[in-house]
């Protein structure tokens, strides 16, 4: 479903840098893939059902990327055409233009195949599904573009690989707005990590056998989607698993963001992944704790919290709201 749609997107190469594809200096080297397409988060007003803490402007995202732009790894960026020069200037200011590749798209969400899936998501969000979920103010239950752009993370990574522009034996997806400050990594050296020839996933909630329909309903987050690492051979399989997960939810009349898709992919083939527990008090720790110069942190993912009110009370309030409409 997503694989077929993504094939119809035409990207223009805005900047190719000077990638050296002949040798890898270190088997722990990593090329970073990221993307930013404006989904209108700045327009999430108080009249919008989405919680205002999720509202961010394009300028805020650019300020976050300014921090990430200092990293000495190769960075492949997919971005709106009008923002391409800005991110290139940031990388160039750090002497990293040669380690930068930029692809642009003029009308990402207006491409017919993408628009059709967006409309399908909107139909689900506008129906009884929205009454079903508890966290009604979450972006993943209100904005189809938010859902779709997050689902495409592995697709951007595989696209870069298929263009044969990756200079490292490993690829990491890092969210465009990942670095909220300048203290996330050592800007003097490249970030390196050994993914051990598998996809590496990071989870903040102890894994259990909770049914997916309950996870969607309650809005629980197990795996993080902001950072993903794998060798070149693992990413295509991971993309396929994400595609299957997305289609499975759609077929059930459900929708959710990439964090649930990752959980579903892991549950189907746990042997294909290396998973790492992460302290949920700080989501943006990949560079600090998962690198070749440090030991992985000894931490435990948190247990699922007991809700202050029992589920039956939550369900009753949902029913009452519907009844009084």
XYZ file of C-alpha atoms in Angstrom:
325
model
C 0.000 0.000 0.000
C 2.546 2.568 1.137
C 5.307 1.068 -0.989
C 3.270 1.496 -4.167
C 2.260 5.044 -3.241
C 5.791 6.145 -2.379
C 7.070 4.978 -5.769
C 4.972 7.706 -7.393
C 6.731 10.526 -5.568
C 9.244 12.360 -7.728
C 12.113 13.891 -5.822
C 14.515 16.427 -7.291
C 18.124 16.313 -6.187
C 18.795 19.820 -4.911
C 22.308 19.121 -3.619
C 24.475 16.045 -4.107
C 27.566 16.937 -2.106
C 30.627 14.854 -2.932
C 29.926 11.382 -1.527
C 32.871 8.980 -1.461
C 31.308 5.604 -2.153
C 34.524 3.627 -2.590
C 35.468 2.713 0.975
C 34.178 2.756 4.531
C 36.652 4.122 7.054
C 34.909 2.343 9.911
C 32.311 -0.420 10.003
C 30.507 1.536 12.719
C 30.022 4.529 10.410
C 26.458 5.758 10.015
C 24.710 7.837 7.376
C 21.741 9.780 8.714
C 18.453 10.151 6.850
C 15.882 12.736 7.879
C 12.938 14.602 6.370
C 10.774 17.650 6.882
C 7.614 18.491 4.992
C 5.373 21.187 6.397
C 2.102 19.599 7.534
C 0.731 22.848 8.939
C 1.479 22.282 12.630
C 1.704 26.022 13.122
C -1.967 26.267 12.174
C -3.096 23.854 14.882
C -5.126 26.540 16.623
C -7.102 26.453 19.848
C -10.158 25.550 17.791
C -8.367 22.423 16.601
C -8.878 19.244 18.681
C -5.101 18.646 18.793
C -3.395 19.438 22.102
C -1.565 22.772 21.794
C 1.674 21.318 23.189
C 2.153 19.661 19.791
C 1.949 22.970 17.904
C 5.256 24.086 16.324
C 6.228 26.495 13.583
C 8.549 25.791 10.677
C 11.055 28.186 12.232
C 11.106 26.132 15.427
C 11.904 23.007 13.422
C 14.670 24.825 11.569
C 16.136 25.948 14.888
C 16.203 22.320 16.040
C 17.847 21.202 12.800
C 20.460 23.916 13.246
C 21.670 21.853 16.219
C 21.659 18.599 14.249
C 23.393 20.243 11.266
C 26.702 20.228 13.171
C 26.984 16.440 13.157
C 29.944 15.175 11.107
C 28.119 12.202 9.591
C 26.746 12.111 6.086
C 23.199 13.519 6.226
C 20.561 12.898 3.552
C 17.638 15.324 3.820
C 14.198 15.166 2.175
C 12.511 18.533 2.441
C 10.125 21.091 0.974
C 11.676 22.877 -1.985
C 11.484 26.318 -0.360
C 13.518 25.167 2.668
C 16.315 23.320 0.886
C 18.758 26.245 0.660
C 18.302 27.033 4.350
C 19.338 23.579 5.522
C 22.206 23.468 3.045
C 23.472 26.793 4.408
C 23.403 25.357 7.922
C 25.492 22.361 6.920
C 27.842 24.518 4.837
C 28.419 26.850 7.785
C 29.888 23.840 9.605
C 32.032 22.807 6.635
C 29.787 19.794 5.962
C 28.279 20.585 2.556
C 30.259 17.735 1.008
C 28.626 15.311 3.465
C 25.132 16.535 2.655
C 22.599 15.362 0.082
C 19.244 17.100 -0.292
C 16.131 15.910 -2.118
C 13.112 18.135 -2.587
C 9.463 17.691 -3.475
C 7.235 20.539 -4.615
C 3.837 19.106 -3.713
C 4.442 16.047 -1.561
C 0.889 15.660 -0.257
C -0.814 16.581 -3.545
C 0.518 13.590 -5.470
C -2.535 11.514 -6.406
C -1.511 8.279 -4.694
C -0.472 10.115 -1.513
C -3.659 12.190 -1.512
C -5.780 9.028 -1.778
C -4.195 7.497 1.319
C -4.489 10.812 3.152
C -8.205 10.872 2.353
C -8.585 7.275 3.538
C -6.952 8.159 6.862
C -9.216 11.195 7.172
C -12.308 9.046 6.675
C -11.232 6.770 9.535
C -10.408 9.710 11.785
C -13.758 11.351 11.086
C -15.796 8.260 11.884
C -16.536 6.194 14.961
C -12.826 5.533 15.436
C -12.341 8.983 16.935
C -14.998 8.212 19.540
C -13.214 4.918 20.277
C -9.804 6.302 21.314
C -9.093 7.833 24.712
C -6.440 10.388 23.741
C -8.619 12.309 21.313
C -6.292 15.327 21.266
C -3.295 13.371 19.923
C -2.083 14.360 16.411
C -2.122 10.742 15.254
C -5.905 10.661 15.675
C -6.587 14.021 14.036
C -4.115 14.863 11.279
C -3.715 12.464 8.305
C -0.520 14.165 7.103
C 1.083 13.658 10.501
C 0.299 9.942 10.366
C 1.522 9.518 6.813
C 4.809 11.407 7.055
C 5.754 9.397 10.134
C 4.858 6.111 8.451
C 7.249 6.970 5.596
C 10.473 7.131 7.642
C 11.835 3.793 6.459
C 10.747 4.641 2.909
C 12.987 7.704 2.826
C 15.872 5.597 4.094
C 15.389 2.896 1.467
C 15.006 5.501 -1.285
C 18.434 6.905 -0.394
C 19.931 3.405 -0.477
C 18.408 2.619 -3.845
C 19.932 5.812 -5.240
C 23.324 4.390 -4.146
C 24.375 7.572 -2.389
C 24.921 6.112 1.081
C 28.586 6.280 2.082
C 28.315 4.183 5.252
C 27.566 0.510 5.981
C 24.732 1.584 8.303
C 21.824 4.014 8.160
C 19.995 5.811 10.944
C 16.711 7.618 10.765
C 16.846 10.718 12.983
C 13.853 13.047 13.222
C 14.478 16.483 11.692
C 13.641 18.190 14.995
C 15.486 15.669 17.169
C 18.115 17.946 18.698
C 16.285 20.396 20.938
C 19.599 21.842 22.151
C 23.304 21.850 21.260
C 24.346 19.299 23.868
C 23.085 16.128 22.206
C 26.334 14.936 20.616
C 30.056 15.619 20.295
C 30.318 17.821 17.206
C 34.090 17.226 16.934
C 33.780 13.605 15.807
C 31.335 11.541 13.712
C 28.692 9.557 15.544
C 29.370 5.825 15.315
C 27.503 2.776 16.592
C 27.543 -0.946 15.843
C 24.044 -2.091 14.875
C 25.273 -5.711 14.654
C 23.692 -6.274 11.243
C 20.136 -5.851 12.488
C 17.545 -3.147 12.926
C 17.965 -1.549 16.345
C 14.813 -0.306 18.045
C 14.374 1.634 21.274
C 11.490 1.218 23.711
C 10.294 3.211 26.713
C 7.481 0.944 27.917
C 8.107 -2.660 28.978
C 6.935 -5.002 26.274
C 3.910 -7.149 26.977
C 1.103 -8.938 25.182
C -1.402 -6.075 25.256
C -3.658 -6.379 22.182
C -3.024 -3.791 19.493
C -6.622 -2.571 19.616
C -6.139 -1.748 23.317
C -2.830 0.009 22.620
C -4.462 2.204 19.994
C -7.450 2.856 22.226
C -5.379 3.921 25.237
C -2.667 5.742 23.266
C 0.226 3.808 24.790
C 3.720 4.225 23.312
C 6.170 1.327 23.427
C 8.783 1.927 20.725
C 10.242 5.305 19.830
C 10.120 6.435 16.212
C 12.524 9.371 16.387
C 15.669 7.264 16.104
C 16.147 3.969 14.249
C 19.434 2.303 13.248
C 20.220 -0.631 10.986
C 22.645 -2.024 8.465
C 21.844 -1.575 4.792
C 20.365 -5.053 4.424
C 17.854 -4.646 7.263
C 16.055 -1.528 6.119
C 14.176 -2.998 3.151
C 12.687 -5.755 5.307
C 11.771 -3.175 7.936
C 10.047 -1.017 5.321
C 8.014 -4.008 4.195
C 6.998 -4.765 7.785
C 5.886 -1.145 8.315
C 3.843 -1.322 5.140
C 2.140 -4.520 6.328
C 1.448 -2.985 9.746
C -0.064 0.147 8.226
C -2.310 -1.839 5.897
C -3.387 -4.112 8.758
C -4.568 -1.156 10.835
C -6.359 0.429 7.884
C -8.145 -2.833 7.110
C -9.443 -2.890 10.692
C -10.657 0.705 10.500
C -7.849 1.826 12.811
C -5.018 4.330 12.417
C -1.992 5.241 14.518
C 1.461 6.731 14.134
C 4.765 4.982 13.464
C 5.345 4.013 17.094
C 2.548 1.444 16.976
C 3.579 0.323 13.480
C 7.070 -0.413 14.835
C 5.614 -2.474 17.680
C 3.532 -4.499 15.242
C 6.579 -5.082 13.021
C 8.619 -6.230 15.999
C 5.925 -8.625 17.192
C 5.797 -10.347 13.805
C 9.555 -10.996 13.633
C 11.270 -10.260 16.965
C 14.357 -12.207 15.905
C 15.078 -9.569 13.244
C 15.691 -6.803 15.782
C 17.941 -5.736 18.603
C 15.941 -3.758 21.128
C 17.164 -1.331 23.774
C 15.282 -0.003 26.821
C 15.306 3.775 27.208
C 14.405 5.959 30.175
C 11.242 7.807 29.164
C 12.348 10.957 31.005
C 14.509 11.892 27.990
C 13.605 10.681 24.514
C 16.570 12.229 22.672
C 19.538 10.204 23.905
C 20.654 8.215 20.872
C 23.921 10.094 20.263
C 24.865 10.337 23.928
C 24.331 6.763 25.062
C 24.399 4.652 21.914
C 27.774 5.270 20.313
C 31.062 3.435 19.873
C 32.755 5.410 22.641
C 30.305 4.635 25.438
C 28.663 1.662 27.049
C 24.954 1.273 26.470
C 23.123 2.595 29.529
C 21.886 0.188 32.165
C 18.249 1.160 32.400
C 14.804 -0.347 32.473
C 11.797 0.708 30.500
C 8.953 1.819 32.704
C 6.046 -0.459 33.459
C 2.603 0.414 32.222
C 1.114 2.805 34.741
C -2.133 2.126 36.500
C -4.618 4.727 35.442
C -6.124 6.925 38.117
C -9.615 5.921 37.064
C -10.591 2.381 36.060
C -11.140 1.600 32.359
C -14.866 1.043 32.878
C -15.219 4.643 34.105
C -13.379 5.947 31.060
C -15.617 3.888 28.807
C -18.720 5.141 30.600
C -17.694 8.764 30.079
C -17.062 8.082 26.388
C -20.509 6.527 26.084
C -22.098 9.404 27.945
C -20.455 11.984 25.688
C -21.775 10.156 22.661
C -25.226 9.822 24.150
C -25.448 13.544 24.909
C -24.341 14.641 21.442
